[in-house]
Short mmCIF file of C-alpha atoms in Angstrom, two decimals:
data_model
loop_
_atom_site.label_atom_id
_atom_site.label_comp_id
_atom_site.label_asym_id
_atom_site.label_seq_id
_atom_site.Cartn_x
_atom_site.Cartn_y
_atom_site.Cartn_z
CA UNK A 1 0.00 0.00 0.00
CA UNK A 2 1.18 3.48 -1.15
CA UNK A 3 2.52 5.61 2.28
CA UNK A 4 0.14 8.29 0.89
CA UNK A 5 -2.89 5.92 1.03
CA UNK A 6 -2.11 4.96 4.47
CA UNK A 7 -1.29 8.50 5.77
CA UNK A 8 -4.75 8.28 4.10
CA UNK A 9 -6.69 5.79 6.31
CA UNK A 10 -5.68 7.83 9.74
CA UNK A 11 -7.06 10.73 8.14
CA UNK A 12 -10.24 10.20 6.34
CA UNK A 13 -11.25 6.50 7.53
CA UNK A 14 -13.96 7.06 11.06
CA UNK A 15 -16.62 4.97 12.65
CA UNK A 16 -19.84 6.49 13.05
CA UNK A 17 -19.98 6.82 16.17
CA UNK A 18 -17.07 9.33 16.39
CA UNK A 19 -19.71 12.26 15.39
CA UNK A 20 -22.79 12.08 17.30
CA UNK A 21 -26.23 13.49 15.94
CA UNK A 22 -25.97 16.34 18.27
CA UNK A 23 -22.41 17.32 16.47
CA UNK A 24 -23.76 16.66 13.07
CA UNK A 25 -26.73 18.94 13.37
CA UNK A 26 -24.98 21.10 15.09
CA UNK A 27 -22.72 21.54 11.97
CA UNK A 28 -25.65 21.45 9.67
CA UNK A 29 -26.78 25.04 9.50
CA UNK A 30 -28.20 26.38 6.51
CA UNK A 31 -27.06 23.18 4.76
CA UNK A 32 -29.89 20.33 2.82
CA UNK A 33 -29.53 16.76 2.56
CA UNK A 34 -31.30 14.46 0.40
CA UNK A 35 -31.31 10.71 0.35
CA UNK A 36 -31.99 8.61 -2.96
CA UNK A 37 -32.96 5.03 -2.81
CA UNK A 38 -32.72 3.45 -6.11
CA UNK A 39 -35.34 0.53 -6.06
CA UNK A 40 -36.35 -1.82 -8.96
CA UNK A 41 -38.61 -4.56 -7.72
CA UNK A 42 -37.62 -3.27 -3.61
CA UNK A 43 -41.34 -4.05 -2.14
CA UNK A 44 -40.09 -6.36 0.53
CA UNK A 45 -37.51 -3.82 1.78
CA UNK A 46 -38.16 -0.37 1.02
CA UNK A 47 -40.86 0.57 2.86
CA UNK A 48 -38.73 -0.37 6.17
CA UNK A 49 -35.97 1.88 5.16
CA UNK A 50 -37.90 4.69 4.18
CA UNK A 51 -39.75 4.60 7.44
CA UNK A 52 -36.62 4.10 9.49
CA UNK A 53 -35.31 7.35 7.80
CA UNK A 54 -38.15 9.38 8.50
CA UNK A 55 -39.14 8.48 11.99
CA UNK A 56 -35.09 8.77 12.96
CA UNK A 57 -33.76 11.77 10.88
CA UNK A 58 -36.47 13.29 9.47
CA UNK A 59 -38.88 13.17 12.71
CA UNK A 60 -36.80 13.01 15.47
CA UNK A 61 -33.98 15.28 14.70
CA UNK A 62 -33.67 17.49 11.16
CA UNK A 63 -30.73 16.02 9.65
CA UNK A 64 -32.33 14.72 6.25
CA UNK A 65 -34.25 17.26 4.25
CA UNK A 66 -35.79 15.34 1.37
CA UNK A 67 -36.44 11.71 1.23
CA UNK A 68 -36.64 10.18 -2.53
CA UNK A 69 -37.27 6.63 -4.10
CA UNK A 70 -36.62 6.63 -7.71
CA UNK A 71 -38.38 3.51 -9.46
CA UNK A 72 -36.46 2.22 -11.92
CA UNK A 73 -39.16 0.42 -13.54
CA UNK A 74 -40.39 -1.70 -10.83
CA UNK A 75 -43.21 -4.69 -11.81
CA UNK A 76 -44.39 -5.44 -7.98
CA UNK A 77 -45.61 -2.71 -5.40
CA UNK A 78 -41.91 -0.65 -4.45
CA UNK A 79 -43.70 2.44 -5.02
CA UNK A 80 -46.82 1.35 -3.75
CA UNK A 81 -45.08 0.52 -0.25
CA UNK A 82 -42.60 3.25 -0.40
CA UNK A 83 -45.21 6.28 -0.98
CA UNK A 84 -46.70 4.49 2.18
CA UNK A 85 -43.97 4.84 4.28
CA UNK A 86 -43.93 8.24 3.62
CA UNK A 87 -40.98 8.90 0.74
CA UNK A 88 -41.68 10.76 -2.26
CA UNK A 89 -41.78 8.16 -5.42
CA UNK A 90 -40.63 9.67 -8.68
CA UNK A 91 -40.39 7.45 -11.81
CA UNK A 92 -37.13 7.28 -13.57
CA UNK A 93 -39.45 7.66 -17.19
CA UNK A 94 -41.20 10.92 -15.79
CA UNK A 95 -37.23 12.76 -15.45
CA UNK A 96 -35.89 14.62 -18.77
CA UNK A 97 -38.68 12.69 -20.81
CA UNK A 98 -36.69 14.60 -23.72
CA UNK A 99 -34.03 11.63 -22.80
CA UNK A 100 -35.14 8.15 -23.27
CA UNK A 101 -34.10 6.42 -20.41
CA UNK A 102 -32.37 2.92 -20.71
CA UNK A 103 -32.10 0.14 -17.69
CA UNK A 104 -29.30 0.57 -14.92
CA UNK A 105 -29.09 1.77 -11.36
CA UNK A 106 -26.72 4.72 -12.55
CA UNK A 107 -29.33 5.63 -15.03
CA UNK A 108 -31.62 6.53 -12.08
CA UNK A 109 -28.61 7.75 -9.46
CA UNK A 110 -28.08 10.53 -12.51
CA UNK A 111 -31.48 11.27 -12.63
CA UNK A 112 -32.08 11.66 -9.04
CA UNK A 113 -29.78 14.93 -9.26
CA UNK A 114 -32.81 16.99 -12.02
CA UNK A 115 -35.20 15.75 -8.90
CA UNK A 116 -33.38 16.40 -5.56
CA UNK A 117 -32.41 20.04 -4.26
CA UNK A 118 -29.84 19.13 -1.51
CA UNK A 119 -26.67 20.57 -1.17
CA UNK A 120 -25.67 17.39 0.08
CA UNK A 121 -26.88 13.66 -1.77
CA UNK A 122 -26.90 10.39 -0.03
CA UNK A 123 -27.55 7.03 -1.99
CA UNK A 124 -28.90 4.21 -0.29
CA UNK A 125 -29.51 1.02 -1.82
CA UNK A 126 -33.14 -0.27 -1.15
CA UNK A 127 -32.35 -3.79 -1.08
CA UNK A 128 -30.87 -3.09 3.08
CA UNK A 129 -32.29 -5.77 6.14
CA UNK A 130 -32.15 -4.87 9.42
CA UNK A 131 -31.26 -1.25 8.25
CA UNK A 132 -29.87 1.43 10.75
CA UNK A 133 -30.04 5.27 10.19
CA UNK A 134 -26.36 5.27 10.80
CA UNK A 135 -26.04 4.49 7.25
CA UNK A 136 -26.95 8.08 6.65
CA UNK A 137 -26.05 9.84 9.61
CA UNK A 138 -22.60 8.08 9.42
CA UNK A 139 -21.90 9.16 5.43
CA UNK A 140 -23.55 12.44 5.70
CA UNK A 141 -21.62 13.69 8.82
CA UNK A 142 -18.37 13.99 7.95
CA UNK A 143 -19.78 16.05 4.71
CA UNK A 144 -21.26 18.29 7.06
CA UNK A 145 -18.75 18.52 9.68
CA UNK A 146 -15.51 19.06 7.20
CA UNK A 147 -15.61 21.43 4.31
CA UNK A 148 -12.34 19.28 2.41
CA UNK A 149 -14.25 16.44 2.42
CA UNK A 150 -16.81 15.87 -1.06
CA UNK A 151 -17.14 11.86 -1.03
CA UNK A 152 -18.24 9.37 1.49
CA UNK A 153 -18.43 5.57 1.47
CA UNK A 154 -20.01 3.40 3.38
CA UNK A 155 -17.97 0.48 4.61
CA UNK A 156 -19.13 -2.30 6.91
CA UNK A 157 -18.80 -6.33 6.80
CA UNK A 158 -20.94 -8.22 4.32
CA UNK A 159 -22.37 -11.60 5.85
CA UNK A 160 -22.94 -14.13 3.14
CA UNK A 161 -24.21 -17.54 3.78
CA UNK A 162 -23.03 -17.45 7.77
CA UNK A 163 -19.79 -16.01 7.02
CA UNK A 164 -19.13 -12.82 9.15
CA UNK A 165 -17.26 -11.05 5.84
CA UNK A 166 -18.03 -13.00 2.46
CA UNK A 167 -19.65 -10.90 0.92
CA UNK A 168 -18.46 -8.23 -1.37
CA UNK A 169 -17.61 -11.57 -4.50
CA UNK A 170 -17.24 -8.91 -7.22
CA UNK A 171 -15.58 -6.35 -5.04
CA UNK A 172 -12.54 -8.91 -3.93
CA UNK A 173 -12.34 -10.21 -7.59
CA UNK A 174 -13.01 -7.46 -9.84
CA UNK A 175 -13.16 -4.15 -8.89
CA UNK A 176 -10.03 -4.26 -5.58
CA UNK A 177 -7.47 -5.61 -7.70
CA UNK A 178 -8.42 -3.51 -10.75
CA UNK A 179 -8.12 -0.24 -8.08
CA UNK A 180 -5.11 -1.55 -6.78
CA UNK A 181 -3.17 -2.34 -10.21
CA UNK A 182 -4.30 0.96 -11.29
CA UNK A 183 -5.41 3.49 -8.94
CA UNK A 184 -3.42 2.34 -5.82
CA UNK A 185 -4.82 5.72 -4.48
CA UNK A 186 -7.99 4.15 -4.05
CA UNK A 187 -6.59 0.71 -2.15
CA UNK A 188 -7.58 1.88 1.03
CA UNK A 189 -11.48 1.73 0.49
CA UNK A 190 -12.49 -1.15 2.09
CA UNK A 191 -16.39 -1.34 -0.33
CA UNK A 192 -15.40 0.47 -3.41
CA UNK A 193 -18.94 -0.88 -4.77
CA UNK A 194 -20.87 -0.05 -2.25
CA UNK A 195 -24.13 1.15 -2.84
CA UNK A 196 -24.33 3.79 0.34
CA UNK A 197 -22.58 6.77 -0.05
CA UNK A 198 -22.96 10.68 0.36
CA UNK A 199 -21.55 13.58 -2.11
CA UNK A 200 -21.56 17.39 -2.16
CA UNK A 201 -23.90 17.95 -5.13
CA UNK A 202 -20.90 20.45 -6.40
CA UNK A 203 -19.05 17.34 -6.95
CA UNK A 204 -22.01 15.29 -8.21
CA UNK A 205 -23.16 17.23 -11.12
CA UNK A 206 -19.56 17.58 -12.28
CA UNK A 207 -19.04 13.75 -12.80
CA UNK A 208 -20.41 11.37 -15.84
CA UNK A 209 -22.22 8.81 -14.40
CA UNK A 210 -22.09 5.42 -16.23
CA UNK A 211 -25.99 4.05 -16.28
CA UNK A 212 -25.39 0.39 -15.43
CA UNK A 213 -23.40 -1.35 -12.43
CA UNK A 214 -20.15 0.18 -13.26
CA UNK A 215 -21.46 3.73 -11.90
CA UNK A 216 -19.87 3.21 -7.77
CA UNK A 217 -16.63 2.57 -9.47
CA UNK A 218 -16.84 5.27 -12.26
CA UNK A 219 -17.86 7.85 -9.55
CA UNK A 220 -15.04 6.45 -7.44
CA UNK A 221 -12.34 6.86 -9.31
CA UNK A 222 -13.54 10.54 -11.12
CA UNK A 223 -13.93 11.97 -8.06
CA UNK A 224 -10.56 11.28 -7.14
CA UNK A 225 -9.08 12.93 -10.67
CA UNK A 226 -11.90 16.08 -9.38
CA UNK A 227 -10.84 16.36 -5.79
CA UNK A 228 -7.70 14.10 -5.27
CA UNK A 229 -7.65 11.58 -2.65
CA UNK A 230 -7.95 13.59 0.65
CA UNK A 231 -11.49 14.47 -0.66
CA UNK A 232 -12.69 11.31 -0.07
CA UNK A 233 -13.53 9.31 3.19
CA UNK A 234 -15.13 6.59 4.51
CA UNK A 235 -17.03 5.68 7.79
CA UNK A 236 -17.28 2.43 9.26
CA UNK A 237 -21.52 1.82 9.91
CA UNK A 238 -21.05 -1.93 10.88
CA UNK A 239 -23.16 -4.83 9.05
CA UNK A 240 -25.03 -4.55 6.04
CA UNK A 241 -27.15 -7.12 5.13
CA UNK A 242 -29.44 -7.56 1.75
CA UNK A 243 -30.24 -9.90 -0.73
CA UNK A 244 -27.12 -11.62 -2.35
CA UNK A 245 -27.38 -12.30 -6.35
CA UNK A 246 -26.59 -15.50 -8.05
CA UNK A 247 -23.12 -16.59 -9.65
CA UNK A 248 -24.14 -15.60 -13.46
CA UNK A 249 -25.73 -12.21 -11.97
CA UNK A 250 -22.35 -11.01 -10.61
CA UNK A 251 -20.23 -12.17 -13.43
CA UNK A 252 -22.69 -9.62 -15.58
CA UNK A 253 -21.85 -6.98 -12.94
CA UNK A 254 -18.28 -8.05 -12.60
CA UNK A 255 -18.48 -7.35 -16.89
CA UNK A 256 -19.68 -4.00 -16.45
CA UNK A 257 -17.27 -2.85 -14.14
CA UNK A 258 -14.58 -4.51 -15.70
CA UNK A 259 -15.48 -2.33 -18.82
CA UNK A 260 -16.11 1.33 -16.66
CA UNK A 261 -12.59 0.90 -15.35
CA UNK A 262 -11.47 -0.07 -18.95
CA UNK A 263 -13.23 3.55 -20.45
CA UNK A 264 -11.24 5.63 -18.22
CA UNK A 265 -8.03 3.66 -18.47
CA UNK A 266 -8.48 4.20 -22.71
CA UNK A 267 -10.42 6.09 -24.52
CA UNK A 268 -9.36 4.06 -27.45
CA UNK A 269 -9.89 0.57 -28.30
CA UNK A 270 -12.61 -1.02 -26.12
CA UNK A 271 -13.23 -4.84 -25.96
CA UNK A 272 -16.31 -5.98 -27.29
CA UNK A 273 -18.97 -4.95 -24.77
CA UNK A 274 -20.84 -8.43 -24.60
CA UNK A 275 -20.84 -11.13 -22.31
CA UNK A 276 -21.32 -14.64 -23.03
CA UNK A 277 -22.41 -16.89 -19.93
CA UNK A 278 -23.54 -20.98 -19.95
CA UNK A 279 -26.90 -22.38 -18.69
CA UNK A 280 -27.30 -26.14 -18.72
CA UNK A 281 -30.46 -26.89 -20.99
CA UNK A 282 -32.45 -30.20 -21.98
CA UNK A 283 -29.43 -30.91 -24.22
CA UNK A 284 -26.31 -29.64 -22.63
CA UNK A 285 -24.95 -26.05 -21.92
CA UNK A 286 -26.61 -23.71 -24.12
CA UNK A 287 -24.46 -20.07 -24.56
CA UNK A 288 -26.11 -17.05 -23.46
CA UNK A 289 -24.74 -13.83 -24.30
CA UNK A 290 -25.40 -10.96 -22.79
CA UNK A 291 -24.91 -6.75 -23.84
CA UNK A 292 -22.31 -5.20 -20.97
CA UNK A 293 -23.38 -1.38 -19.77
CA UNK A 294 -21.84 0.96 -22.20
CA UNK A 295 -23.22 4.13 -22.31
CA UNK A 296 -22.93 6.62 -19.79
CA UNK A 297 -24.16 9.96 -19.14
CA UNK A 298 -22.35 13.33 -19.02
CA UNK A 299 -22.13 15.45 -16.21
CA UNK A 300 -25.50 16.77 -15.47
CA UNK A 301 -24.42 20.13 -14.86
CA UNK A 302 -24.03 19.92 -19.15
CA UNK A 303 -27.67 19.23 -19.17
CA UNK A 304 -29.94 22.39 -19.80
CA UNK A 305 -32.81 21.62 -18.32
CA UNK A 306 -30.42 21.56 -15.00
CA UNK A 307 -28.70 24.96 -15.62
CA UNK A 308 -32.84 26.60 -16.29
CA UNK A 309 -33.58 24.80 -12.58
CA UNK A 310 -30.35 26.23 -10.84
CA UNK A 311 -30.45 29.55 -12.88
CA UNK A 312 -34.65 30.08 -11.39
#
């Protein structure tokens, strides 16, 4: 590990409980947060998290301003159940309609920003068990209590089948060694993919966001080229536990990363951007071949319905 990256983790690496809610709000002031979930197909889990949220920082204490589920084309009730629980459900087709929207979480995590108003965004994955509000309060405060800091992760041990810290398959094969071989700044973030994380929006809007699974690492690693590595941080909230996805799932997602780090390592040659898996059929293993995320939008302070909204 580079010194600097070290020198790094005494710096910019906390637990949540070093800033207590009465230090956080304290620092909040004039200052809004918003918190995104991203849900597609979330009923089981979403309305638990967005009622957590607002009966412990929302209710309370005043720490989280808006409250947001974007649907990202969801077939069972996730709106439904979150609009119960008292979030406000937008509809990823109902942003920039001028835009056609394709699948991908980081489709909806860019569109989020044309919807939201706070100075400060948090992302939470809807997908969470047993979810604490520490996984805001935790991300959120150190954006709140220090001005050099524009990037919080989330980092926290990943039960998987009984294991205490198993989880995390793509992050150990895929995206840490990539980070390591090639931005050895970045080796000291224990869940590079994690889905919970806070941002100034100043950072935000500057940043491309790839629309598929490769967005945590694309936002990663161009936030450190924005605001070098002392920018970022990351707070230690404890467990997080969701729903795991199968082997073929995670090779997909392992694919898209693979080819987000590959983008910003070249903007020349790119492999081909498929992926072709195996499924035993009736007669054998039949090939399946899958398209691999490849667009991504640009930052969406370039988009002009954004510079009308922040220019009212």
């Amino acid at each position: 590990m580079l010194d600097e990256v070290e020198r790094w983790l005494t710096r910019r690496s906390w637990s949540s409980a070093e800033r207590p809610l009465s230090r956080i709000l304290a620092a909040k002031r004039s200052a809004t947060v918003s918190v995104v979930l991203p849900a597609l197909n979330e009923e089981a889990t979403v309305g638990d998290i967005v009622a957590v949220i607002r009966r412990e920082l929302m209710e309370r204490v005043p720490l989280v301003d808006e409250l947001v589920v974007m649907d990202s084309g969801s077939t069972d009730r996730t709106a439904e159940v979150a609009a119960a629980a008292g979030a406000r459900v937008v509809h990823r087709d109902e942003v920039l309609p001028r835009i056609p929207p394709v699948p991908g979480k980081g489709e909806v995590l860019w569109r989020s920003l044309m919807v939201t108003r706070g100075d400060i965004v948090c992302f939470i994955d809807a997908d969470l068990r047993d979810f604490s509000a520490d996984f805001v309060s935790g991300i959120v405060g150190p954006l709140l209590t220090d001005p050099d800091v524009h990037l919080v992760k989330a980092m926290y041990d990943r039960p998987f089948q009984g294991g205490p810290g198993q989880g995390g398959r793509v992050t150990e094969l895929v995206a840490r060694p990539l980070l390591n071989l090639h931005w050895p700044q970045l080796a000291g973030f224990v869940q590079p993919l994690g889905g919970e994380y806070a941002a100034r929006r100043s950072l935000l809007e500057r940043l491309p966001f790839p629309v598929g699974y490769g967005v945590e690492l694309g936002l990663l690693v161009d936030a450190l080229h924005t605001v070098g590595l002392d920018g970022l941080a990351q707070v230690d909230v404890g467990s997080r536990k969701h729903r795991h996805q199968d082997g073929q799932a995670l090779g997909r997602m392992a694919a898209a990363i693979y080819r987000t780090a590959q983008l910003r390592l070249s903007r020349g040659h790119l492999v081909r951007p498929a992926l072709t898996q195996f499924e035993r059929g009736a007669d054998g293993f039949v090939p399946r071949t899958h398209a691999v995320d490849t667009e991504e939008r640009p930052p969406m302070r370039e988009i002009r319905e954004y510079a009308a909204r922040r220019a009212a």
